[in-house]
CSV table of C-alpha atoms and ligand atoms in Angstrom, one decimal:
chain,number,residue,atom,x,y,z
A,1,UNK,CA,-79.1,-40.7,144.4
A,2,UNK,CA,-81.5,-43.0,142.6
A,3,UNK,CA,-80.9,-43.5,138.9
A,4,UNK,CA,-84.3,-41.9,138.0
A,5,UNK,CA,-83.5,-38.8,140.1
A,6,UNK,CA,-80.1,-38.4,138.4
A,7,UNK,CA,-81.9,-38.5,135.0
A,8,UNK,CA,-84.4,-35.8,136.2
A,9,UNK,CA,-81.6,-33.6,137.4
A,10,UNK,CA,-79.6,-34.1,134.2
A,11,UNK,CA,-82.7,-33.3,132.1
A,12,UNK,CA,-83.4,-30.1,134.1
A,13,UNK,CA,-79.7,-29.1,133.7
A,14,UNK,CA,-79.9,-29.7,129.9
A,15,UNK,CA,-83.1,-27.7,129.6
A,16,UNK,CA,-81.7,-24.8,131.6
A,17,UNK,CA,-78.5,-24.9,129.5
A,18,UNK,CA,-80.4,-24.8,126.3
A,19,UNK,CA,-82.6,-22.0,127.6
A,20,UNK,CA,-79.6,-20.1,128.7
A,21,UNK,CA,-78.0,-20.3,125.3
A,22,UNK,CA,-81.2,-18.9,123.8
A,23,UNK,CA,-81.3,-16.1,126.3
A,24,UNK,CA,-77.7,-15.1,125.7
A,25,UNK,CA,-78.6,-13.8,122.2
A,26,UNK,CA,-77.2,-10.3,122.2
A,27,UNK,CA,-79.6,-7.5,122.9
A,28,UNK,CA,-77.4,-5.2,120.8
A,29,UNK,CA,-74.1,-5.3,119.0
A,30,UNK,CA,-72.1,-2.1,119.4
A,31,UNK,CA,-70.8,-1.9,115.8
A,32,UNK,CA,-74.1,-2.2,113.9
A,33,UNK,CA,-75.2,1.0,112.2
A,34,UNK,CA,-78.7,2.1,113.1
A,35,UNK,CA,-80.0,1.5,109.6
A,36,UNK,CA,-79.3,-2.2,110.0
A,37,UNK,CA,-79.9,-2.7,113.7
A,38,UNK,CA,-83.5,-3.9,113.5
A,39,UNK,CA,-82.6,-6.5,110.9
A,40,UNK,CA,-79.5,-7.7,112.6
A,41,UNK,CA,-81.4,-8.0,115.8
A,42,UNK,CA,-84.1,-10.0,114.0
A,43,UNK,CA,-81.7,-12.5,112.6
A,44,UNK,CA,-79.9,-12.7,115.9
A,45,UNK,CA,-83.1,-13.6,117.7
A,46,UNK,CA,-83.6,-16.5,115.4
A,47,UNK,CA,-80.0,-17.7,115.7
A,48,UNK,CA,-79.6,-17.0,112.0
A,49,UNK,CA,-76.8,-14.4,112.4
A,50,UNK,CA,-74.1,-14.6,115.1
A,51,UNK,CA,-71.8,-11.9,116.2
A,52,UNK,CA,-68.0,-11.9,115.5
A,53,UNK,CA,-67.5,-11.4,119.2
A,54,UNK,CA,-69.7,-11.1,122.3
A,55,UNK,CA,-70.4,-7.4,121.6
A,56,UNK,CA,-69.6,-6.9,118.0
A,57,UNK,CA,-71.3,-8.2,114.8
A,58,UNK,CA,-68.4,-7.5,112.4
A,59,UNK,CA,-70.9,-5.2,110.6
A,60,UNK,CA,-68.4,-3.5,108.4
A,61,UNK,CA,-66.6,-6.7,107.3
A,62,UNK,CA,-67.3,-8.1,103.9
A,63,UNK,CA,-69.2,-11.3,103.7
A,64,UNK,CA,-67.3,-14.4,102.6
A,65,UNK,CA,-68.9,-17.2,100.6
A,66,UNK,CA,-68.8,-19.5,103.6
A,67,UNK,CA,-70.5,-16.9,105.8
A,68,UNK,CA,-73.2,-16.4,103.2
A,69,UNK,CA,-73.7,-20.2,103.2
A,70,UNK,CA,-74.1,-20.2,106.9
A,71,UNK,CA,-76.5,-17.2,107.0
A,72,UNK,CA,-78.7,-18.7,104.3
A,73,UNK,CA,-78.4,-22.3,105.7
A,74,UNK,CA,-79.5,-21.2,109.2
A,75,UNK,CA,-82.4,-19.2,107.7
A,76,UNK,CA,-83.6,-22.2,105.7
A,77,UNK,CA,-82.7,-24.6,108.5
A,78,UNK,CA,-80.6,-26.7,106.2
A,79,UNK,CA,-78.4,-29.4,107.7
A,80,UNK,CA,-75.4,-27.5,109.1
A,81,UNK,CA,-73.6,-30.4,110.7
A,82,UNK,CA,-69.9,-30.1,109.9
A,83,UNK,CA,-68.9,-32.7,107.4
A,84,UNK,CA,-66.9,-33.6,104.3
A,85,UNK,CA,-67.9,-31.6,101.2
A,86,UNK,CA,-67.7,-31.9,97.5
A,87,UNK,CA,-64.8,-29.4,97.5
A,88,UNK,CA,-61.1,-29.9,98.1
A,89,UNK,CA,-60.8,-26.4,99.7
A,90,UNK,CA,-63.6,-27.0,102.2
A,91,UNK,CA,-62.6,-29.6,104.8
A,92,UNK,CA,-65.0,-30.9,107.4
A,93,UNK,CA,-63.3,-28.7,110.0
A,94,UNK,CA,-64.5,-25.4,108.4
A,95,UNK,CA,-67.3,-24.0,110.5
A,96,UNK,CA,-69.7,-23.7,107.6
A,97,UNK,CA,-68.8,-27.0,105.9
A,98,UNK,CA,-72.2,-28.5,106.6
A,99,UNK,CA,-74.1,-25.5,105.3
A,100,UNK,CA,-71.9,-25.2,102.2
A,101,UNK,CA,-72.6,-28.9,101.4
A,102,UNK,CA,-76.3,-28.5,102.0
A,103,UNK,CA,-76.6,-25.3,100.0
A,104,UNK,CA,-74.8,-26.9,97.1
A,105,UNK,CA,-77.0,-30.0,97.3
A,106,UNK,CA,-80.1,-27.9,97.2
A,107,UNK,CA,-78.8,-25.9,94.3
A,108,UNK,CA,-78.5,-22.5,96.1
A,109,UNK,CA,-74.8,-22.3,95.8
A,110,UNK,CA,-72.3,-23.9,93.4
A,111,UNK,CA,-68.6,-24.3,93.2
A,112,UNK,CA,-65.8,-23.3,90.8
A,113,UNK,CA,-63.7,-25.2,88.4
A,114,UNK,CA,-61.3,-27.7,89.8
A,115,UNK,CA,-63.5,-28.8,92.6
A,116,UNK,CA,-63.1,-25.6,94.6
A,117,UNK,CA,-65.7,-23.6,96.5
A,118,UNK,CA,-63.4,-20.6,97.4
A,119,UNK,CA,-64.9,-20.3,100.9
A,120,UNK,CA,-62.9,-17.1,101.8
A,121,UNK,CA,-63.9,-15.3,98.5
A,122,UNK,CA,-65.9,-12.2,99.2
A,123,UNK,CA,-69.4,-11.9,97.9
A,124,UNK,CA,-70.6,-9.1,95.6
A,125,UNK,CA,-74.1,-7.5,95.7
A,126,UNK,CA,-74.9,-9.3,92.5
A,127,UNK,CA,-73.9,-12.7,93.8
A,128,UNK,CA,-75.9,-12.0,96.9
A,129,UNK,CA,-79.0,-11.3,94.8
A,130,UNK,CA,-78.6,-14.6,92.9
A,131,UNK,CA,-78.1,-16.5,96.2
A,132,UNK,CA,-81.2,-15.0,97.8
A,133,UNK,CA,-83.2,-15.5,94.6
A,134,UNK,CA,-82.3,-19.2,94.6
A,135,UNK,CA,-82.8,-19.6,98.3
A,136,UNK,CA,-86.3,-18.1,98.3
A,137,UNK,CA,-87.4,-19.4,94.9
A,138,UNK,CA,-87.7,-16.1,93.1
A,139,UNK,CA,-87.8,-16.4,89.3
A,140,UNK,CA,-84.8,-14.5,87.9
A,141,UNK,CA,-84.1,-16.0,84.5
A,142,UNK,CA,-80.6,-17.2,85.6
A,143,UNK,CA,-79.3,-13.7,85.2
A,144,UNK,CA,-77.7,-11.3,87.6
A,145,UNK,CA,-79.8,-8.5,86.4
A,146,UNK,CA,-82.9,-10.7,86.9
A,147,UNK,CA,-81.9,-11.5,90.5
A,148,UNK,CA,-81.3,-7.8,91.3
A,149,UNK,CA,-84.7,-7.0,89.9
A,150,UNK,CA,-86.3,-9.8,91.9
A,151,UNK,CA,-85.0,-8.2,95.1
A,152,UNK,CA,-85.8,-4.6,94.3
A,153,UNK,CA,-89.4,-5.3,93.1
A,154,UNK,CA,-90.0,-7.1,96.5
A,155,UNK,CA,-88.6,-4.2,98.5
A,156,UNK,CA,-85.7,-6.4,99.7
A,157,UNK,CA,-82.9,-4.3,98.2
A,158,UNK,CA,-82.7,-0.8,96.7
A,159,UNK,CA,-80.5,0.4,93.9
A,160,UNK,CA,-77.6,2.7,94.7
A,161,UNK,CA,-77.8,6.5,94.5
A,162,UNK,CA,-76.2,6.3,91.0
A,163,UNK,CA,-79.2,4.4,89.8
A,164,UNK,CA,-77.4,1.0,89.4
A,165,UNK,CA,-77.7,-2.0,91.6
A,166,UNK,CA,-73.9,-2.0,92.3
A,167,UNK,CA,-73.7,-5.6,91.3
A,168,UNK,CA,-69.9,-5.7,91.4
A,169,UNK,CA,-69.5,-4.1,94.8
A,170,UNK,CA,-68.7,-6.3,97.7
A,171,UNK,CA,-71.4,-6.5,100.4
A,172,UNK,CA,-70.9,-5.9,104.1
A,173,UNK,CA,-72.2,-8.3,106.7
A,174,UNK,CA,-74.6,-5.7,108.0
A,175,UNK,CA,-76.1,-5.2,104.5
A,176,UNK,CA,-76.3,-8.9,103.8
A,177,UNK,CA,-78.2,-9.2,107.1
A,178,UNK,CA,-80.6,-6.5,106.1
A,179,UNK,CA,-81.4,-8.2,102.8
A,180,UNK,CA,-81.8,-11.7,104.3
A,181,UNK,CA,-84.0,-10.4,107.1
A,182,UNK,CA,-86.3,-8.6,104.6
A,183,UNK,CA,-86.4,-11.8,102.4
A,184,UNK,CA,-87.6,-13.7,105.5
A,185,UNK,CA,-90.0,-11.1,106.9
A,186,UNK,CA,-92.1,-8.9,104.6
A,187,UNK,CA,-92.7,-6.5,107.4
A,188,UNK,CA,-89.0,-5.4,107.2
A,189,UNK,CA,-89.2,-4.6,103.5
A,190,UNK,CA,-89.0,-1.1,102.0
A,191,UNK,CA,-92.3,-1.5,100.3
A,192,UNK,CA,-95.4,-3.7,100.4
A,193,UNK,CA,-95.2,-6.6,98.0
A,194,UNK,CA,-98.1,-9.0,98.1
A,195,UNK,CA,-97.1,-12.6,97.5
A,196,UNK,CA,-100.2,-14.0,99.2
A,197,UNK,CA,-101.3,-16.7,96.9
A,198,UNK,CA,-102.8,-19.6,98.9
A,199,UNK,CA,-106.0,-19.9,100.9
A,200,UNK,CA,-105.3,-22.1,103.9
A,201,UNK,CA,-107.1,-23.2,107.1
A,202,UNK,CA,-105.8,-23.8,110.5
A,203,UNK,CA,-105.8,-27.4,111.8
A,204,UNK,CA,-105.5,-26.7,115.5
A,205,UNK,CA,-106.5,-24.1,118.0
A,206,UNK,CA,-104.2,-21.9,120.1
A,207,UNK,CA,-101.9,-21.7,117.1
A,208,UNK,CA,-99.1,-19.2,117.7
A,209,UNK,CA,-98.4,-16.6,115.0
A,210,UNK,CA,-94.8,-15.6,115.4
A,211,UNK,CA,-92.6,-12.8,114.1
A,212,UNK,CA,-90.1,-15.3,112.5
A,213,UNK,CA,-89.8,-18.8,111.2
A,214,UNK,CA,-88.9,-20.6,114.4
A,215,UNK,CA,-90.0,-20.9,118.0
A,216,UNK,CA,-87.2,-18.5,119.0
A,217,UNK,CA,-89.5,-15.7,117.7
A,218,UNK,CA,-92.1,-14.1,119.9
A,219,UNK,CA,-95.8,-14.9,119.4
A,220,UNK,CA,-97.8,-11.9,118.3
A,221,UNK,CA,-101.2,-13.6,118.5
A,222,UNK,CA,-103.0,-16.9,118.3
A,223,UNK,CA,-105.4,-18.4,115.8
A,224,UNK,CA,-108.4,-20.6,116.6
A,225,UNK,CA,-109.0,-23.9,114.8
A,226,UNK,CA,-110.5,-24.0,111.3
A,227,UNK,CA,-109.8,-20.3,110.7
A,228,UNK,CA,-109.2,-19.2,107.1
A,229,UNK,CA,-105.9,-17.5,106.4
A,230,UNK,CA,-104.0,-16.4,103.3
A,231,UNK,CA,-100.5,-17.7,102.9
A,232,UNK,CA,-97.4,-16.2,101.3
A,233,UNK,CA,-94.0,-17.8,101.2
A,234,UNK,CA,-92.8,-20.7,103.3
A,235,UNK,CA,-89.4,-21.1,105.0
A,236,UNK,CA,-88.1,-24.2,106.7
A,237,UNK,CA,-91.5,-25.6,107.7
A,238,UNK,CA,-93.1,-22.2,108.5
A,239,UNK,CA,-95.5,-20.2,106.4
A,240,UNK,CA,-96.0,-16.4,106.4
A,241,UNK,CA,-99.8,-15.8,106.8
A,242,UNK,CA,-102.3,-13.0,107.1
A,243,UNK,CA,-105.5,-13.3,109.0
A,244,UNK,CA,-107.5,-10.1,109.5
A,245,UNK,CA,-104.9,-7.7,110.8
A,246,UNK,CA,-102.6,-10.4,112.1
A,247,UNK,CA,-99.5,-11.3,110.1
A,248,UNK,CA,-96.6,-13.6,110.9
A,249,UNK,CA,-95.3,-17.1,110.7
A,250,UNK,CA,-97.1,-20.3,111.7
A,251,UNK,CA,-95.9,-23.8,111.5
A,252,UNK,CA,-96.9,-25.2,108.1
A,253,UNK,CA,-97.8,-28.5,109.8
A,254,UNK,CA,-100.9,-26.9,111.3
A,255,UNK,CA,-102.2,-25.6,108.0
A,256,UNK,CA,-104.3,-27.4,105.4
A,257,UNK,CA,-105.3,-26.4,101.9
A,258,UNK,CA,-108.9,-27.6,102.0
A,259,UNK,CA,-111.7,-26.0,103.9
A,260,UNK,CA,-113.0,-29.3,105.4
A,261,UNK,CA,-110.9,-31.5,107.6
A,262,UNK,CA,-110.0,-34.8,105.9
A,263,UNK,CA,-111.8,-36.8,108.6
A,264,UNK,CA,-115.0,-34.8,108.1
A,265,UNK,CA,-115.0,-35.2,104.3
A,266,UNK,CA,-117.2,-37.9,102.9
A,267,UNK,CA,-115.0,-41.0,102.7
A,268,UNK,CA,-113.2,-40.8,99.4
A,269,UNK,CA,-113.9,-43.5,97.0
A,270,UNK,CA,-111.0,-45.9,97.3
A,271,UNK,CA,-110.0,-47.7,94.1
A,272,UNK,CA,-110.1,-51.2,95.5
A,273,UNK,CA,-108.0,-52.5,92.5
A,274,UNK,CA,-105.0,-50.7,93.8
A,275,UNK,CA,-104.6,-53.1,96.8
A,276,UNK,CA,-104.3,-55.9,94.3
A,277,UNK,CA,-101.3,-54.3,92.6
A,278,UNK,CA,-97.8,-55.3,93.6
A,279,UNK,CA,-94.9,-53.0,92.5
A,280,UNK,CA,-91.6,-54.8,92.2
A,281,UNK,CA,-88.6,-52.5,92.7
A,282,UNK,CA,-85.2,-53.8,91.5
A,283,UNK,CA,-82.1,-51.8,92.5
A,284,UNK,CA,-79.4,-53.0,90.2
A,285,UNK,CA,-76.2,-54.9,91.1
A,286,UNK,CA,-75.2,-55.4,94.7
A,287,UNK,CA,-72.8,-57.4,96.8
A,288,UNK,CA,-69.8,-58.5,94.8
A,289,UNK,CA,-71.1,-56.5,91.8
A,290,UNK,CA,-70.6,-52.8,92.4
A,291,UNK,CA,-72.1,-51.8,89.0
A,292,UNK,CA,-70.5,-48.8,87.5
A,293,UNK,CA,-68.1,-46.7,89.6
A,294,UNK,CA,-67.4,-43.0,89.0
A,295,UNK,CA,-65.5,-40.6,91.3
A,296,UNK,CA,-65.4,-43.3,94.0
A,297,UNK,CA,-69.2,-43.6,94.0
A,298,UNK,CA,-70.6,-47.1,93.4
A,299,UNK,CA,-73.8,-47.6,91.4
A,300,UNK,CA,-75.0,-50.4,93.7
A,301,UNK,CA,-75.1,-48.0,96.7
A,302,UNK,CA,-76.8,-45.1,94.8
A,303,UNK,CA,-79.6,-47.3,93.3
A,304,UNK,CA,-80.2,-49.1,96.6
A,305,UNK,CA,-80.7,-46.0,98.6
A,306,UNK,CA,-82.9,-44.5,95.9
A,307,UNK,CA,-84.9,-47.7,95.6
A,308,UNK,CA,-85.4,-47.8,99.4
A,309,UNK,CA,-86.8,-44.3,99.2
A,310,UNK,CA,-89.3,-45.3,96.5
A,311,UNK,CA,-90.2,-48.3,98.6
A,312,UNK,CA,-91.0,-46.0,101.6
A,313,UNK,CA,-93.3,-43.8,99.5
A,314,UNK,CA,-95.2,-46.8,98.0
A,315,UNK,CA,-95.6,-48.3,101.5
A,316,UNK,CA,-97.7,-45.3,102.5
A,317,UNK,CA,-100.3,-46.3,99.8
A,318,UNK,CA,-102.6,-49.3,99.3
A,319,UNK,CA,-100.2,-50.6,96.7
A,320,UNK,CA,-98.1,-53.6,97.7
A,321,UNK,CA,-94.4,-53.3,97.1
A,322,UNK,CA,-91.6,-55.8,97.0
A,323,UNK,CA,-87.9,-55.3,96.4
A,324,UNK,CA,-85.6,-57.8,94.7
A,325,UNK,CA,-83.0,-56.6,97.2
A,326,UNK,CA,-83.2,-54.2,100.1
A,327,UNK,CA,-79.6,-54.6,101.2
A,328,UNK,CA,-76.1,-54.9,99.7
A,329,UNK,CA,-76.3,-58.5,98.3
A,330,UNK,CA,-75.6,-60.1,95.0
A,331,UNK,CA,-78.5,-61.5,93.0
A,332,UNK,CA,-78.4,-62.9,89.5
A,333,UNK,CA,-80.3,-61.5,86.4
A,334,UNK,CA,-82.4,-64.7,86.3
A,335,UNK,CA,-83.4,-64.3,90.0
A,336,UNK,CA,-84.4,-60.7,89.2
A,337,UNK,CA,-86.5,-61.5,86.2
A,338,UNK,CA,-88.3,-64.4,87.8
A,339,UNK,CA,-88.9,-62.4,91.0
A,340,UNK,CA,-92.0,-60.7,89.7
A,341,UNK,CA,-93.6,-63.9,88.7
A,342,UNK,CA,-92.8,-65.7,92.0
A,343,UNK,CA,-94.0,-62.7,94.1
A,344,UNK,CA,-97.2,-61.9,92.3
A,345,UNK,CA,-95.8,-58.7,90.8
A,346,UNK,CA,-97.8,-56.3,88.6
A,347,UNK,CA,-95.1,-54.0,87.3
A,348,UNK,CA,-91.3,-54.2,87.5
A,349,UNK,CA,-89.1,-51.2,87.9
A,350,UNK,CA,-85.3,-51.6,87.7
A,351,UNK,CA,-83.1,-48.8,88.9
A,352,UNK,CA,-79.6,-48.1,87.6
A,353,UNK,CA,-77.1,-45.4,86.9
A,354,UNK,CA,-75.4,-45.1,83.5
A,355,UNK,CA,-71.7,-45.1,82.7
A,356,UNK,CA,-69.5,-44.3,79.8
A,357,UNK,CA,-65.8,-44.1,79.0
A,358,UNK,CA,-66.6,-40.6,77.7
A,359,UNK,CA,-66.8,-38.2,80.6
A,360,UNK,CA,-69.1,-36.0,78.6
A,361,UNK,CA,-71.8,-38.6,78.2
A,362,UNK,CA,-74.9,-37.4,80.1
A,363,UNK,CA,-78.6,-37.6,80.7
A,364,UNK,CA,-81.5,-39.7,81.9
A,365,UNK,CA,-83.0,-42.5,80.0
A,366,UNK,CA,-85.5,-45.4,80.5
A,367,UNK,CA,-85.3,-48.7,78.7
A,368,UNK,CA,-88.1,-51.2,78.0
A,369,UNK,CA,-88.6,-54.4,76.1
A,370,UNK,CA,-91.1,-54.5,73.3
A,371,UNK,CA,-90.6,-57.4,71.0
A,372,UNK,CA,-92.7,-60.6,71.4
A,373,UNK,CA,-93.8,-59.7,74.8
A,374,UNK,CA,-97.5,-59.5,75.7
A,375,UNK,CA,-96.7,-56.5,77.9
A,376,UNK,CA,-94.7,-54.6,75.3
A,377,UNK,CA,-97.1,-51.7,75.1
A,378,UNK,CA,-97.5,-51.4,78.9
A,379,UNK,CA,-93.8,-51.6,79.4
A,380,UNK,CA,-93.4,-48.7,77.0
A,381,UNK,CA,-96.1,-46.7,78.8
A,382,UNK,CA,-94.4,-47.4,82.2
A,383,UNK,CA,-91.0,-46.3,80.8
A,384,UNK,CA,-92.5,-43.1,79.3
A,385,UNK,CA,-94.2,-42.1,82.5
A,386,UNK,CA,-91.1,-42.7,84.7
A,387,UNK,CA,-88.8,-41.0,82.2
A,388,UNK,CA,-91.0,-37.9,82.0
A,389,UNK,CA,-91.0,-37.5,85.8
A,390,UNK,CA,-87.3,-38.2,86.2
A,391,UNK,CA,-86.3,-35.6,83.6
A,392,UNK,CA,-88.5,-33.0,85.3
A,393,UNK,CA,-87.0,-33.9,88.7
A,394,UNK,CA,-83.3,-33.7,87.9
A,395,UNK,CA,-83.4,-31.6,84.7
A,396,UNK,CA,-80.6,-33.6,83.1
A,397,UNK,CA,-80.5,-34.1,79.3
A,398,UNK,CA,-83.5,-36.2,78.1
A,399,UNK,CA,-82.1,-39.2,76.3
A,400,UNK,CA,-85.7,-40.5,76.0
A,401,UNK,CA,-87.1,-44.0,76.3
A,402,UNK,CA,-85.5,-46.8,74.3
A,403,UNK,CA,-86.5,-50.3,73.6
A,404,UNK,CA,-83.8,-53.0,74.1
A,405,UNK,CA,-83.9,-53.4,70.3
A,406,UNK,CA,-83.1,-49.7,69.7
A,407,UNK,CA,-80.4,-50.0,72.3
A,408,UNK,CA,-79.0,-53.1,70.5
A,409,UNK,CA,-78.7,-54.9,73.8
A,410,UNK,CA,-80.5,-57.8,75.3
A,411,UNK,CA,-81.3,-57.0,78.9
A,412,UNK,CA,-82.4,-60.2,80.6
A,413,UNK,CA,-84.0,-58.4,83.5
A,414,UNK,CA,-86.4,-56.9,81.0
A,415,UNK,CA,-86.6,-59.5,78.2
A,416,UNK,CA,-87.3,-62.4,80.5
A,417,UNK,CA,-89.8,-60.6,82.7
A,418,UNK,CA,-93.4,-61.7,83.0
A,419,UNK,CA,-94.9,-58.3,83.7
A,420,UNK,CA,-94.7,-54.8,82.3
A,421,UNK,CA,-91.1,-53.8,83.0
A,422,UNK,CA,-88.9,-50.7,82.7
A,423,UNK,CA,-85.3,-50.0,83.6
A,424,UNK,CA,-84.5,-46.4,84.7
A,425,UNK,CA,-81.0,-45.0,84.2
A,426,UNK,CA,-81.0,-42.1,86.5
A,427,UNK,CA,-77.9,-40.4,85.1
A,428,UNK,CA,-74.3,-41.0,84.3
A,429,UNK,CA,-72.1,-41.9,87.3
A,430,UNK,CA,-69.1,-41.1,85.1
A,431,UNK,CA,-70.2,-37.6,84.5
A,432,UNK,CA,-68.9,-35.2,87.1
A,433,UNK,CA,-72.0,-33.1,87.7
A,434,UNK,CA,-74.5,-36.0,87.4
A,435,UNK,CA,-72.3,-38.0,89.8
A,436,UNK,CA,-72.9,-35.2,92.4
A,437,UNK,CA,-76.6,-35.6,92.1
A,438,UNK,CA,-76.5,-39.4,92.2
A,439,UNK,CA,-74.6,-39.5,95.5
A,440,UNK,CA,-76.6,-36.7,97.1
A,441,UNK,CA,-79.2,-37.8,99.7
A,442,UNK,CA,-81.3,-34.8,98.8
A,443,UNK,CA,-81.3,-35.5,95.0
A,444,UNK,CA,-81.9,-39.2,95.6
A,445,UNK,CA,-85.1,-38.2,97.5
A,446,UNK,CA,-86.2,-35.9,94.7
A,447,UNK,CA,-85.6,-38.8,92.2
A,448,UNK,CA,-87.4,-41.4,94.4
A,449,UNK,CA,-90.5,-39.1,94.3
A,450,UNK,CA,-90.2,-38.8,90.6
A,451,UNK,CA,-90.0,-42.6,90.1
A,452,UNK,CA,-92.9,-43.0,92.5
A,453,UNK,CA,-95.0,-40.4,90.8
A,454,UNK,CA,-94.1,-42.0,87.4
A,455,UNK,CA,-95.5,-45.3,88.6
A,456,UNK,CA,-98.7,-43.5,89.7
A,457,UNK,CA,-98.9,-41.8,86.3
A,458,UNK,CA,-98.8,-45.2,84.7
A,459,UNK,CA,-101.6,-46.5,86.8
A,460,UNK,CA,-103.6,-43.3,86.2
A,461,UNK,CA,-103.2,-43.8,82.4
A,462,UNK,CA,-104.5,-47.3,82.9
A,463,UNK,CA,-107.7,-45.9,84.6
A,464,UNK,CA,-106.8,-46.3,88.2
A,465,UNK,CA,-107.8,-43.6,90.8
A,466,UNK,CA,-104.4,-42.6,92.2
A,467,UNK,CA,-104.8,-38.8,92.5
A,468,UNK,CA,-104.7,-38.7,96.3
A,469,UNK,CA,-101.3,-40.5,96.4
A,470,UNK,CA,-99.0,-38.1,94.5
A,471,UNK,CA,-95.9,-36.8,96.3
A,472,UNK,CA,-95.9,-33.7,94.1
A,473,UNK,CA,-99.4,-32.2,94.0
B,1,LIG,ZN1,-76.5,-50.8,86.2
């Protein structure tokens, strides 16, 4: 057989196998009570809930924390690839290890003291309410009663016959499935709850409206191009919309929030000065200098990957961007401070993580140099704008902005710089919980957007037109 024919045959085989897996989703599990059958079927169709065997769902079994992580993780399409986790009791071999790690990184679940997750611990109705509130972004004031209320007002859960929510009672798999399905699809809820809040327009014709947030769900209708719809919540890249009598999920990528297509808009006035600005990004340390180390995490790695993410964001704008280092190499302080001058830099942003011998030391701060520097005021402005965004992004303690004089330290990378310069200390690598954020790819992305938006805030304050470039609108 010719090589190309083999590839075709293999491709067909793969497609048929994939199709076969989808089709083998169970029509009905024999142990699911009728009150939950529609919802279990709904989750099963989307590959969100799996049976405990070919014919049974394990409907009466209590939900464990790892099962809850898998249910929610599949619904939100979090990264479920089995891997090492933050927890000593969740090895990479556990089926839900990937979902547990992703759910923790996105703040939906958290662990217990002593670095444990307790994967086999059973989940109560109250805990379920908190998990779903966090997963779907319901305001609940951090309280169990608030989470119960968030679910009941939306018609996702009902109280028990005794008038309480039954927060301490363990929840069965079938009931968890009911609540999760209702959170995803408003049509399964016990009462109408309008969360339509956005007016959107379709970007493409022949757009499928589906019963659930993935292509596994059936299409219930199609929308033409440039049709106005109203949007409710979004899940994993899908938005629940209403258009006339049609309701369902459409891919968010095919929706826009302005009536007129970008291309048809009068060309936006481009601030030509932006292309003349070069942002210098300076991830600290590198090579033989690991920087601070906490819980096995090295500052040089964290600040490089965060810096590269800021770099990627800036590259999508007319701003020019240069990095003092974009790989794991050692550079001296003098090389860093002269880099901006040699490379036509306009502003200089150094990225670091803090460290302390006291494990309780915590928070985010930004440092600038003010004395005897023609850019003192601009450096302070740059530091303030970046600090503000960083604190909002990670919600760590706000240690504020500090001049090198206040800090009582001379930082050559700032003092000897020839342009407005700021040094961001993202958080303490020596603090257990801040260390978790520092090493997390998800939180690094969040922080990179914050630093990027902070740089834009600086330029906006200086009178530049940067509104169209923000990562967080
Ligand atoms: Zn450092």
